[in-house]
Coordinates of C-alpha atoms in Angstrom, one line a residue:
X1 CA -6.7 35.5 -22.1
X2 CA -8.6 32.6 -23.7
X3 CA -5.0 31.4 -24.7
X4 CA -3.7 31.4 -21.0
X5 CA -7.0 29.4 -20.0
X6 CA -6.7 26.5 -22.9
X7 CA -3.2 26.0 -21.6
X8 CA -4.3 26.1 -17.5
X9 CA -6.8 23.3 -18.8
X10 CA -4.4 21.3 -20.7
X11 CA -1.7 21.3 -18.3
X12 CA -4.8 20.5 -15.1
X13 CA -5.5 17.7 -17.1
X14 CA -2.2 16.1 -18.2
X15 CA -1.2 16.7 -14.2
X16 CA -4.2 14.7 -13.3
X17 CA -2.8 11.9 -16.1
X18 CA 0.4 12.0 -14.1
X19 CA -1.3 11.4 -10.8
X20 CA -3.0 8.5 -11.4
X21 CA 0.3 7.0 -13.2
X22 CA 2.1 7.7 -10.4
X23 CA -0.4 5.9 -8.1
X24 CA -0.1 3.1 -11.1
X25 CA 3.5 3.3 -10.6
X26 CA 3.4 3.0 -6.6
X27 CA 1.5 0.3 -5.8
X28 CA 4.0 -2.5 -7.1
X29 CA 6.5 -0.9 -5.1
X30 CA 4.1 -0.6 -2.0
X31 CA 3.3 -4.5 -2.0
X32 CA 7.4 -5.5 -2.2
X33 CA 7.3 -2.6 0.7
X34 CA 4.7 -4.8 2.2
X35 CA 6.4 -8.3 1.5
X36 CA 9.5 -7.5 2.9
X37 CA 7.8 -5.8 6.0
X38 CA 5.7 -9.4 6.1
X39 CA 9.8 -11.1 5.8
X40 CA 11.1 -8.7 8.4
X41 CA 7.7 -9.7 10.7
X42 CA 8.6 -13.5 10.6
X43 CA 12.1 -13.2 11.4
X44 CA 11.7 -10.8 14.6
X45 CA 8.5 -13.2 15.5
X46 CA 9.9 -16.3 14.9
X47 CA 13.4 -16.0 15.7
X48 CA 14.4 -12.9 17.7
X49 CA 10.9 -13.9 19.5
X50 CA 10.2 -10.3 20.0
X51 CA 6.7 -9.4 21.1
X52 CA 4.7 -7.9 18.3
X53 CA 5.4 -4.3 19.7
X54 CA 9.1 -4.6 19.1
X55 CA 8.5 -6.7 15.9
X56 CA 6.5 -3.7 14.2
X57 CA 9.0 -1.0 15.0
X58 CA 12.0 -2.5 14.0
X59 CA 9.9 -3.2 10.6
X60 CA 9.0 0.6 10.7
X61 CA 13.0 1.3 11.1
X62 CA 13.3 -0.7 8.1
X63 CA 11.0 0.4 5.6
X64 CA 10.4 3.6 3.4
X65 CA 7.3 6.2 3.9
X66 CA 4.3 5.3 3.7
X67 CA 4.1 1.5 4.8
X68 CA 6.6 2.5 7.9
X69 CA 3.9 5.1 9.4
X70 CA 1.7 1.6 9.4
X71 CA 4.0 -0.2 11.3
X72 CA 5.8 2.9 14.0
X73 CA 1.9 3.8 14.7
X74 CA 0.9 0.0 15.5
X75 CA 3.6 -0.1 17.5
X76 CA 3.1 3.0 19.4
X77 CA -0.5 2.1 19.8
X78 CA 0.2 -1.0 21.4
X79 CA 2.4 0.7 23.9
X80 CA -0.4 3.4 24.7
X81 CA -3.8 2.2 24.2
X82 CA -5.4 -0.6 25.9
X83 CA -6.9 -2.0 23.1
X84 CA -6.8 -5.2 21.2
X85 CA -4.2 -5.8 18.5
X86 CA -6.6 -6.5 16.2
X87 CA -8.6 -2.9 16.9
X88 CA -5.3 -1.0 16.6
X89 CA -4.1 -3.0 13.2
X90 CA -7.8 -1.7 11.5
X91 CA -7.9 1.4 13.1
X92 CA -4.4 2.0 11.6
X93 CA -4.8 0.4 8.8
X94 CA -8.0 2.8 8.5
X95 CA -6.2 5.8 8.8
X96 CA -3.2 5.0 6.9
X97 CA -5.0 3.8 3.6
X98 CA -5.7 7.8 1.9
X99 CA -2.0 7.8 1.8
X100 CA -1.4 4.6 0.2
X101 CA -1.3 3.4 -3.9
X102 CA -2.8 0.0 -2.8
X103 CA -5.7 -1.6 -3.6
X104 CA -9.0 -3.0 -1.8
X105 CA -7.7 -6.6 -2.0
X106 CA -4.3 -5.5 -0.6
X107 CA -6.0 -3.9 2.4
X108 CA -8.2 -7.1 2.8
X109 CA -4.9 -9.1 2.9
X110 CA -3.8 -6.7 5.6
X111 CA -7.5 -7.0 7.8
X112 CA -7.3 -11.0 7.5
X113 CA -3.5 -11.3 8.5
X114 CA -4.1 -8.9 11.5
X115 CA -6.8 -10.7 12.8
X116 CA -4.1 -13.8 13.1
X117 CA -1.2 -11.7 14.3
X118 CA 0.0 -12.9 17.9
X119 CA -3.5 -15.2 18.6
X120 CA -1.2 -18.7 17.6
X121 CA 2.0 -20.4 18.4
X122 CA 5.0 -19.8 16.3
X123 CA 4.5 -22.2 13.9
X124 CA 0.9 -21.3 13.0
X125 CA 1.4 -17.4 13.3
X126 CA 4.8 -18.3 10.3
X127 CA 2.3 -20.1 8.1
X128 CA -0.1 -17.3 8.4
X129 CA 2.6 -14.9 7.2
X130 CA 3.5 -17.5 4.5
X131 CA -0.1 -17.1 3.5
X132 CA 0.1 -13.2 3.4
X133 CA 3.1 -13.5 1.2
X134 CA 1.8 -15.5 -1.3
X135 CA -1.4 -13.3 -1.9
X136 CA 0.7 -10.1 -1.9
X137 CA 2.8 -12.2 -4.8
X138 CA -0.4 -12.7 -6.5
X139 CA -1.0 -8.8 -5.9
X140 CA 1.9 -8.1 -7.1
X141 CA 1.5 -9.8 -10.2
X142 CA -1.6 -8.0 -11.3
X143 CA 0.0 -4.7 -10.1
X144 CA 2.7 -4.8 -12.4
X145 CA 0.0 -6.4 -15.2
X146 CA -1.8 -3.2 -14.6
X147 CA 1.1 -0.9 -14.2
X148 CA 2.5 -2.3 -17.8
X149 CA -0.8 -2.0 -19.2
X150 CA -2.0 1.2 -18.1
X151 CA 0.4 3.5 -17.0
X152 CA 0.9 5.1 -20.3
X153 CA -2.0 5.3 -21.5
X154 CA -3.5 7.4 -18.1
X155 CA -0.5 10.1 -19.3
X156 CA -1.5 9.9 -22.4
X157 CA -5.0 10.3 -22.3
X158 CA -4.8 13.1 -19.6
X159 CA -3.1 15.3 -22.3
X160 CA -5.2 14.3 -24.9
X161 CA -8.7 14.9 -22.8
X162 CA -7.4 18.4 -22.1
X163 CA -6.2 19.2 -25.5
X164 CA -10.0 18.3 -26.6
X165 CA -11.4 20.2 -24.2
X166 CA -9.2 23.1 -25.4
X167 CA -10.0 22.5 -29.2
X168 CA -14.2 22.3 -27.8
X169 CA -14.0 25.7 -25.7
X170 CA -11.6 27.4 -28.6

């Protein structure tokens, strides 16, 4: 019995290694999702001049779970509710963050940008995008720092925290 427990304990904590790689793992691939979604943005903006409705589902069409649910549920908000876009991009960005691998400064990227999105003329709304861009490069860069860094190691030291826990209870 005490055998079935040790390995229940090392396997719970090697899983929980895993997790926290994956989330390691994610979140570069997350702020490309997000880059290309702030690409896709521009061009339906700035030359399909669709209104920001239209703009954020055809980004939703284009994008993988879970940076599409952003965009579809913007979208559908604005349709729906009467409230401003700038209420509707927090309170989805709010509700969509638990099921995210970003980070705080990724979601502060997202706050500052929707607070611009459809308040200037084309020209100022594409520099504000350009803006967005380059701090999700920057993002992106320290992602993939800590991704190369740490992603190993979390999978490593989950085993190796369980198999001292099993060699302290044994």
């Amino acid at each position: 019995m005490k055998w079935i427990g040790a390995l229940l304990l090392l396997s719970a904590t090697t899983w929980v290694g895993f997790e926290i790689a994956k989330k390691l793992n994610d979140r570069p691939k997350q702020i490309r999702q997000l880059k290309n979604a702030f690409q896709i943005l521009e061009a339906e903006i700035l030359y399909s001049q669709s209104p920001v409705t239209e703009a954020c589902l055809s980004v939703s069409k284009q994008l993988p779970h879970p940076i599409s649910w952003f965009f579809k549920s913007v979208s559908d908000d604005l349709t729906k509710k009467s409230e401003t876009l700038f209420t509707i991009w927090v309170n989805n960005l709010n509700h969509i963050w638990p099921f995210v691998a970003l980070g705080s400064n990724e979601k502060e990227i997202l706050r500052q940008f929707g607070r611009t999105l459809g308040q200037h003329d084309f020209t100022q709304q594409q520099k504000h995008i350009q803006l967005a861009l380059s701090h999700l490069e920057r993002e992106l860069q320290d992602a993939q720092d800590h991704q190369y860094r740490y992603s190993k190691m979390v999978k490593s030291l989950g085993f190796l925290t369980g198999l001292l826990l099993v060699l302290l209870l044994i």
